C-alpha positions as MATLAB code, in Angstrom:
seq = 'XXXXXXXXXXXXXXXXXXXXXXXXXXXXXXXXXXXXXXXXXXXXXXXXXXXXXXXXXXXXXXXXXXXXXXXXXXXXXXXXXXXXXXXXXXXXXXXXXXXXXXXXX';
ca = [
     147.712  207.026   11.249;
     149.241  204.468   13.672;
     147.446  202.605   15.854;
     148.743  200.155   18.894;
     146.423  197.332   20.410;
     148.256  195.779   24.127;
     147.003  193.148   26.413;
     148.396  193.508   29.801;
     147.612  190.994   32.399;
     147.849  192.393   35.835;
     148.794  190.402   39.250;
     145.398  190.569   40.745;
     146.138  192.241   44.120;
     147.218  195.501   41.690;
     144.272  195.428   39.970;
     142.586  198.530   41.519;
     146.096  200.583   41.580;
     146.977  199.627   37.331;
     143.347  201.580   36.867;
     143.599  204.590   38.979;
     147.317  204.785   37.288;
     146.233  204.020   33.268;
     143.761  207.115   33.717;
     146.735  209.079   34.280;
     148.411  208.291   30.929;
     145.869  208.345   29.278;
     144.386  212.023   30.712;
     148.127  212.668   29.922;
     147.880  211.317   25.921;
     145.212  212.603   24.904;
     145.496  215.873   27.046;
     148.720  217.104   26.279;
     150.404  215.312   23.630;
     149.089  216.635   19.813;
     150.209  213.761   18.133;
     147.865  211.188   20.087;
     143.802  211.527   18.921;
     142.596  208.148   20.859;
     143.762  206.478   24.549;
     141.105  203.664   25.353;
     141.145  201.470   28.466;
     139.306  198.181   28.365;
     138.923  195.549   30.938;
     137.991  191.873   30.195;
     134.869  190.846   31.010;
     135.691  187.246   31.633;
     139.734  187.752   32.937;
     139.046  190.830   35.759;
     142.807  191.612   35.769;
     142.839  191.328   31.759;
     143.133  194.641   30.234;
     143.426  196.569   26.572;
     144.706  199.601   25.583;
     144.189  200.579   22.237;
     145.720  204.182   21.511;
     145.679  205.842   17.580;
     149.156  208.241   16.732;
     149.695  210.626   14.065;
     152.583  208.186   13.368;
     155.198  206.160   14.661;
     157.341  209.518   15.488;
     154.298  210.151   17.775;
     154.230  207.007   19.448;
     157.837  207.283   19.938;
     157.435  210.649   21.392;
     154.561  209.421   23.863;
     157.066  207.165   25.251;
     159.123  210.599   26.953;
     156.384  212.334   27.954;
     156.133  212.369   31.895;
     152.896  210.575   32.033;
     153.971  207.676   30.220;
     157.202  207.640   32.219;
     155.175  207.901   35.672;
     152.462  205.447   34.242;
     155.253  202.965   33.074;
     157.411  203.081   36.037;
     154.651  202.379   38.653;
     153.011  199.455   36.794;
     155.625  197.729   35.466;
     156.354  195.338   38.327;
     152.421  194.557   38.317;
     152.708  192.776   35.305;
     151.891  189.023   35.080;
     153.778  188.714   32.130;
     154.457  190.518   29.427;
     152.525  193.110   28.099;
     151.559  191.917   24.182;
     151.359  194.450   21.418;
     149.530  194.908   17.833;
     150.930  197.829   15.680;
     148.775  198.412   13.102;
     147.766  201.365   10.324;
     144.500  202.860   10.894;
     142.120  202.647    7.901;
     138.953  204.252    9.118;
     138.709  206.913   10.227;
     140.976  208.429    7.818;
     143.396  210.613    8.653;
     141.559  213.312    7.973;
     138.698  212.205    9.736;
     140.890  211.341   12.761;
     142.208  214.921   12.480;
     138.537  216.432   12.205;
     137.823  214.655   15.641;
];
């Protein structure tokens, strides 16, 4: 499996809007896209307009593929200019659950 942990800082007065538009890629991932089994959204508890994303793929082809679908292009096209700075991103290989435990889910 194939994992992905980003940090995106948001300018604070598009705080509310980033939200209400990361539930729609993520509805989208895990929804309609077979090769995604986990979308999480986290905000800091210390850094309000701090958030994570952590988001488990069958594999890199998967993540790759998540990148076309029309909820990621929607999702990245409206948030991208609400960035303060840019986004920072952890690829990593999932060791538990296994794969077939991810699968099972």
């Amino acid at each position: 499996m194939f994992a992905i942990f980003v940090t995106i800082d948001v300018k604070s007065e598009f705080t509310d809007r980033f939200i209400e538009a990361s539930y729609g890629d993520a509805r989208g991932s895990v929804g309609d896209e077979p090769g995604c089994f986990r979308f999480d959204i986290a905000r800091d508890e210390t850094i309000p307009d701090r958030f994570y994303l952590y988001e488990v793929y069958a594999d890199e082809d998967a993540f790759a593929a998540h990148q076309t679908y029309p909820h990621y292009l929607t999702w990245r096209d409206t948030v991208q200019d609400w960035f303060d700075g840019a986004p920072q991103l952890v690829r990593m290989g999932t060791l538990f659950p296994s794969e077939t435990g991810w699968r099972a889910q």
